[in-house]
Amino acid sequence: MRIGVDIGGSKIEAAALDDDGSIRVRRRIATPTSDYSALIEAVKALVAGVTAEIGRSPSIGVAMPGALSPATGLVKNANSTCLNGRPFDRDLAAALGQPLRFANDANCFALSEATDGAAAGARTVFGVILGTGVGGGIVVDGKLLTGPNAIAGEWGHSPVPWPQDDERPGPRCYCGKHGCIESFLSGPAFARDHQLATGAIADPAAIAAAALAGNRAAHESFERYVDRLARGLATVINLLDPDVIVLGGGLGQIGALYEAVPRRWGAYVFSDAVATRLVPPRWGDSSGVRGAAWLWPESPAP
Ligand SMILES: [Zn+2]
């Protein structure tokens, strides 16, 4: 058995997974957003509840926003900002009294889908989060790729490739640059692009549904989004050549993307044919706790 903990912006979830991946116990609480020590105490109490219910203390993995900087040992890039600048791994391990493993939430999504999800059995997997932000994680032969900067798979803050004239310099991004993939492909960016073109306010799922229903303006917005996503993923395919790309986050639930994007990415990928599969996720909202639990792939405690 393994425990996975998912630290989200609004909720913290902990789950105990059996060795076959079925969830035995699952608990969630609201995230204490502003107070670091309250957050540590909340995770401690949550995990204590799960271990009491399963009657043992197995390995624990943690999905967290942002990353632990190899340069400083402190959290960087977290949207739960009370974590930034803190030695969260050491503080939480001390509070729980056992060694822990940590990974970025996009990496946990990729690991979850590669281990026993939509990309199970694939050799190289790129897991994409398309939500309020755009992230990604890479799994090769069942193992997360991390890297010396702890940013492997973070494609969201590279520019949209093959930009058209009206995409330059592109929207300003919170990272300080213009035209980032995230500033075109996040959910809010899709809605903003549609609003700028049509004046209408709609969320990405509604835009996609209207496009499928034959609304011309929505169709044009959807096709712009699809082409940008195809271009962004084409550079990932050129660099990594993954067997499978899984789309997570809110926009990963838009079924029309899974046909529309591969129809377009062939024009950009440097290959005569594209064998990479684009697939919807199996585990959805559970990918955080599941991927965190799988951070301990080795034989678990009995
Ligand atoms: Zn950016």
Coordinates of C-alpha atoms and ligand atoms in Angstrom, one line a residue:
M1 CA 0.0 0.0 0.0
R2 CA 1.1 3.6 -0.7
I3 CA -0.2 7.0 0.4
G4 CA -0.4 9.9 -2.0
V5 CA -0.9 13.5 -0.9
D6 CA -2.0 16.2 -3.4
I7 CA -1.5 19.8 -2.3
G8 CA -3.8 21.9 -4.4
G9 CA -4.6 25.6 -4.4
S10 CA -8.1 25.1 -2.9
K11 CA -8.0 21.6 -1.4
I12 CA -5.5 19.1 0.0
E13 CA -6.3 15.4 -0.7
A14 CA -4.7 12.2 0.7
A15 CA -5.4 8.7 -0.5
A16 CA -4.2 5.2 0.3
L17 CA -3.7 3.1 -2.8
D18 CA -3.6 -0.7 -2.8
D19 CA -0.8 -2.3 -4.7
D20 CA -3.1 -2.9 -7.6
G21 CA -3.9 0.9 -7.7
S22 CA -7.3 0.8 -6.3
I23 CA -8.0 3.6 -3.8
R24 CA -8.7 2.2 -0.3
V25 CA -9.2 5.5 1.7
R26 CA -9.6 9.0 0.5
R27 CA -9.8 12.3 2.4
R28 CA -9.8 15.9 1.5
I29 CA -9.7 19.3 3.4
A30 CA -9.6 22.9 2.4
T31 CA -6.1 24.3 1.9
P32 CA -4.9 26.8 4.5
T33 CA -3.8 29.3 1.8
S34 CA -1.9 32.0 3.6
D35 CA -0.3 30.3 6.6
Y36 CA 2.7 28.0 6.0
S37 CA 2.7 26.3 9.5
A38 CA -1.0 25.8 9.4
L39 CA -0.6 24.1 6.0
I40 CA 2.1 21.7 7.5
E41 CA -0.2 20.9 10.4
A42 CA -3.2 20.3 8.1
V43 CA -1.2 17.8 6.0
K44 CA 0.0 16.1 9.2
A45 CA -3.6 15.7 10.5
L46 CA -4.9 14.6 7.2
V47 CA -2.2 11.9 6.8
A48 CA -2.7 10.8 10.4
G49 CA -6.4 10.2 9.7
V50 CA -5.6 8.0 6.7
T51 CA -2.9 6.0 8.4
A52 CA -5.3 5.4 11.4
E53 CA -7.9 4.2 9.0
I54 CA -5.7 1.7 7.2
G55 CA -3.8 0.7 10.3
R56 CA -0.3 1.1 9.0
S57 CA 2.2 3.8 7.8
P58 CA 3.3 3.0 4.2
S59 CA 5.4 5.1 1.9
I60 CA 4.1 8.7 1.3
G61 CA 4.5 10.7 -1.9
V62 CA 3.5 14.4 -2.3
A63 CA 2.2 16.3 -5.3
M64 CA 2.9 19.9 -4.9
P65 CA 2.6 23.1 -6.9
G66 CA 5.8 24.6 -8.2
A67 CA 9.1 22.8 -7.6
L68 CA 11.9 22.4 -5.1
S69 CA 14.8 24.4 -6.5
P70 CA 17.9 22.3 -6.8
A71 CA 19.9 25.6 -6.5
T72 CA 18.4 26.6 -3.1
G73 CA 16.5 23.6 -1.8
L74 CA 13.5 25.9 -1.4
V75 CA 10.1 25.9 -3.2
K76 CA 9.8 28.0 -6.3
N77 CA 7.0 28.7 -8.9
A78 CA 4.2 27.6 -6.5
N79 CA 0.8 29.2 -6.9
S80 CA 0.1 28.4 -3.3
T81 CA 2.5 31.2 -2.6
C82 CA 3.0 30.6 1.1
L83 CA 5.1 27.6 0.0
N84 CA 7.5 29.7 -2.0
G85 CA 10.9 30.2 -0.4
R86 CA 10.3 27.4 2.1
P87 CA 12.1 24.1 2.7
F88 CA 8.8 22.4 2.4
D89 CA 10.3 18.9 1.8
R90 CA 12.3 19.0 5.0
D91 CA 9.7 20.6 7.1
L92 CA 6.9 18.2 6.1
A93 CA 9.2 15.1 6.4
A94 CA 10.1 16.3 10.0
A95 CA 6.4 16.9 10.8
L96 CA 5.4 13.4 9.5
G97 CA 8.5 11.7 10.9
Q98 CA 9.3 9.7 7.8
P99 CA 11.1 10.2 4.4
L100 CA 8.9 11.6 1.7
R101 CA 9.1 12.0 -2.0
F102 CA 7.9 15.1 -3.8
A103 CA 7.0 16.0 -7.4
N104 CA 5.3 18.8 -9.2
D105 CA 1.6 18.3 -9.8
A106 CA 2.0 18.1 -13.6
N107 CA 4.7 15.5 -13.1
C108 CA 2.4 13.5 -10.9
F109 CA -0.3 13.7 -13.6
A110 CA 2.2 12.3 -16.1
L111 CA 3.4 9.5 -13.8
S112 CA -0.2 8.5 -12.9
E113 CA -1.2 8.2 -16.5
A114 CA 2.0 6.4 -17.5
T115 CA 1.9 3.9 -14.6
D116 CA -1.7 2.6 -14.9
G117 CA -3.6 5.2 -16.8
A118 CA -4.2 6.2 -20.4
A119 CA -0.5 5.8 -21.3
A120 CA 0.2 2.6 -19.5
G121 CA 2.7 0.5 -21.3
A122 CA 4.0 3.4 -23.4
R123 CA 7.8 3.9 -23.3
T124 CA 7.9 7.8 -23.5
V125 CA 4.9 9.8 -22.2
F126 CA 4.3 13.6 -22.2
G127 CA 1.6 14.5 -19.8
V128 CA 0.1 18.0 -20.3
I129 CA -1.9 20.1 -18.0
L130 CA -4.2 22.5 -19.8
G131 CA -6.1 24.4 -17.1
T132 CA -5.7 27.8 -15.4
G133 CA -2.0 27.3 -16.3
V134 CA -0.1 25.1 -18.7
G135 CA 2.4 22.6 -17.4
G136 CA 3.8 19.3 -18.4
G137 CA 5.8 16.2 -17.2
I138 CA 7.8 13.5 -18.9
V139 CA 7.9 9.9 -18.0
V140 CA 10.4 7.5 -19.7
D141 CA 10.4 3.8 -19.0
G142 CA 8.1 4.4 -16.0
K143 CA 10.3 7.0 -14.4
L144 CA 9.8 10.7 -14.1
L145 CA 12.4 12.8 -15.9
T146 CA 13.4 15.6 -13.5
G147 CA 16.7 17.3 -14.5
P148 CA 19.2 19.6 -12.8
N149 CA 16.7 22.6 -12.9
A150 CA 13.6 20.6 -11.9
I151 CA 11.8 21.9 -14.9
A152 CA 11.7 18.9 -17.3
G153 CA 8.5 19.1 -19.3
E154 CA 7.7 22.7 -18.5
W155 CA 6.8 23.8 -22.0
G156 CA 4.3 26.5 -20.9
H157 CA 6.7 29.3 -20.8
S158 CA 8.3 28.8 -24.2
P159 CA 6.9 30.9 -27.0
V160 CA 4.2 29.6 -29.3
P161 CA 6.1 28.3 -32.3
W162 CA 5.6 29.4 -35.9
P163 CA 3.8 32.5 -34.7
Q164 CA 1.5 34.3 -37.1
D165 CA 1.8 38.1 -37.5
D166 CA -1.2 38.8 -35.2
E167 CA 0.4 36.5 -32.5
R168 CA 3.5 38.7 -32.2
P169 CA 4.5 39.7 -29.6
G170 CA 1.5 37.9 -28.0
P171 CA -0.2 38.5 -24.7
R172 CA 2.0 39.5 -21.8
C173 CA 2.6 36.5 -19.4
Y174 CA 3.0 36.7 -15.6
C175 CA 6.5 35.3 -16.1
G176 CA 7.6 38.6 -17.7
K177 CA 7.7 37.4 -21.3
H178 CA 5.3 37.8 -24.2
G179 CA 3.6 35.1 -26.3
C180 CA 4.2 32.1 -24.0
I181 CA 2.4 28.9 -24.8
E182 CA 0.5 29.3 -21.5
S183 CA -0.6 32.8 -22.5
F184 CA -2.4 31.3 -25.5
L185 CA -3.3 27.8 -24.3
S186 CA -4.5 28.1 -20.7
G187 CA -8.3 28.0 -20.1
P188 CA -8.5 31.8 -19.3
A189 CA -6.3 32.5 -22.4
F190 CA -8.7 30.6 -24.7
A191 CA -11.7 32.4 -23.2
R192 CA -9.9 35.8 -23.6
D193 CA -9.0 35.1 -27.2
H194 CA -12.6 34.2 -28.0
Q195 CA -13.8 37.3 -26.3
L196 CA -11.4 39.6 -28.1
A197 CA -12.5 38.1 -31.5
T198 CA -16.3 38.0 -30.8
G199 CA -17.1 40.1 -27.8
A200 CA -18.7 37.1 -26.2
I201 CA -17.8 35.7 -22.8
A202 CA -17.7 31.9 -22.6
D203 CA -15.6 29.2 -21.0
P204 CA -13.5 26.8 -23.2
A205 CA -16.0 23.9 -22.9
A206 CA -18.9 26.2 -24.0
I207 CA -16.8 27.5 -26.9
A208 CA -16.0 24.0 -28.1
A209 CA -19.6 22.9 -27.7
A210 CA -20.8 25.9 -29.7
A211 CA -18.2 25.2 -32.4
L212 CA -19.4 21.6 -32.7
A213 CA -23.0 22.8 -32.9
G214 CA -22.1 24.9 -36.0
N215 CA -21.6 28.4 -34.5
R216 CA -19.2 30.0 -36.9
A217 CA -17.4 32.4 -34.6
A218 CA -16.9 29.7 -32.0
H219 CA -15.6 27.4 -34.7
E220 CA -13.0 30.0 -35.7
S221 CA -11.9 30.4 -32.0
F222 CA -11.7 26.7 -31.5
E223 CA -9.7 26.2 -34.7
R224 CA -7.2 29.0 -33.6
Y225 CA -6.8 27.2 -30.3
V226 CA -6.4 23.8 -32.0
D227 CA -3.7 25.1 -34.4
R228 CA -1.8 26.7 -31.5
L229 CA -1.9 23.5 -29.5
A230 CA -0.9 21.5 -32.6
R231 CA 2.1 23.8 -33.1
G232 CA 3.1 23.7 -29.4
L233 CA 2.9 19.9 -29.3
A234 CA 4.7 19.5 -32.6
T235 CA 7.8 21.0 -31.1
V236 CA 7.5 18.6 -28.2
I237 CA 7.2 15.7 -30.6
N238 CA 10.2 17.0 -32.6
L239 CA 12.3 17.1 -29.4
L240 CA 11.1 14.2 -27.4
D241 CA 9.3 11.9 -29.9
P242 CA 6.9 10.6 -27.2
D243 CA 4.7 7.5 -27.8
V244 CA 1.8 9.0 -26.1
I245 CA 0.7 12.6 -25.1
V246 CA -2.1 12.8 -22.5
L247 CA -4.1 16.0 -22.0
G248 CA -5.1 16.8 -18.4
G249 CA -6.6 19.8 -16.7
G250 CA -10.0 21.2 -17.5
L251 CA -9.4 21.5 -21.3
G252 CA -8.3 17.8 -21.4
Q253 CA -12.0 17.0 -21.1
I254 CA -12.8 18.6 -24.5
G255 CA -13.2 15.5 -26.5
A256 CA -13.0 17.2 -29.9
L257 CA -9.4 18.1 -29.3
Y258 CA -8.3 14.4 -29.7
E259 CA -9.2 14.3 -33.4
A260 CA -8.7 18.0 -34.3
V261 CA -5.1 18.4 -33.0
P262 CA -3.6 15.3 -34.6
R263 CA -5.3 16.3 -37.9
R264 CA -3.2 19.5 -37.7
W265 CA 0.1 18.6 -36.1
G266 CA 1.3 16.6 -39.1
A267 CA 1.9 20.0 -40.9
Y268 CA 4.4 20.9 -38.2
V269 CA 6.1 17.7 -37.1
F270 CA 9.4 16.9 -38.9
S271 CA 8.3 13.5 -40.0
D272 CA 6.5 11.9 -43.0
A273 CA 3.9 10.4 -40.6
V274 CA 3.1 11.0 -36.9
A275 CA 2.7 7.8 -34.8
T276 CA 2.4 9.7 -31.5
R277 CA -1.0 9.1 -29.9
L278 CA -3.0 12.0 -28.3
V279 CA -5.3 10.6 -25.6
P280 CA -7.6 11.7 -22.9
P281 CA -6.7 10.9 -19.3
R282 CA -8.0 7.9 -17.4
W283 CA -7.8 9.3 -13.9
G284 CA -8.8 13.0 -14.1
D285 CA -8.9 14.7 -10.7
S286 CA -7.3 11.7 -9.0
S287 CA -4.0 12.1 -10.9
G288 CA -2.4 14.1 -8.1
V289 CA -2.8 11.6 -5.3
R290 CA -2.2 8.6 -7.6
G291 CA 1.0 10.0 -9.2
A292 CA 2.2 11.0 -5.7
A293 CA 1.7 7.5 -4.4
W294 CA 3.6 6.1 -7.4
L295 CA 6.6 8.2 -6.6
W296 CA 7.5 5.0 -4.5
P297 CA 7.4 2.4 -7.3
E298 CA 9.6 -0.1 -5.5
S299 CA 8.0 -2.9 -3.5
P300 CA 5.9 -1.2 -0.8
A301 CA 5.6 -2.1 2.8
P302 CA 3.3 -5.1 3.3
Ligands
ZN1 ZN 5.3 32.9 -19.5

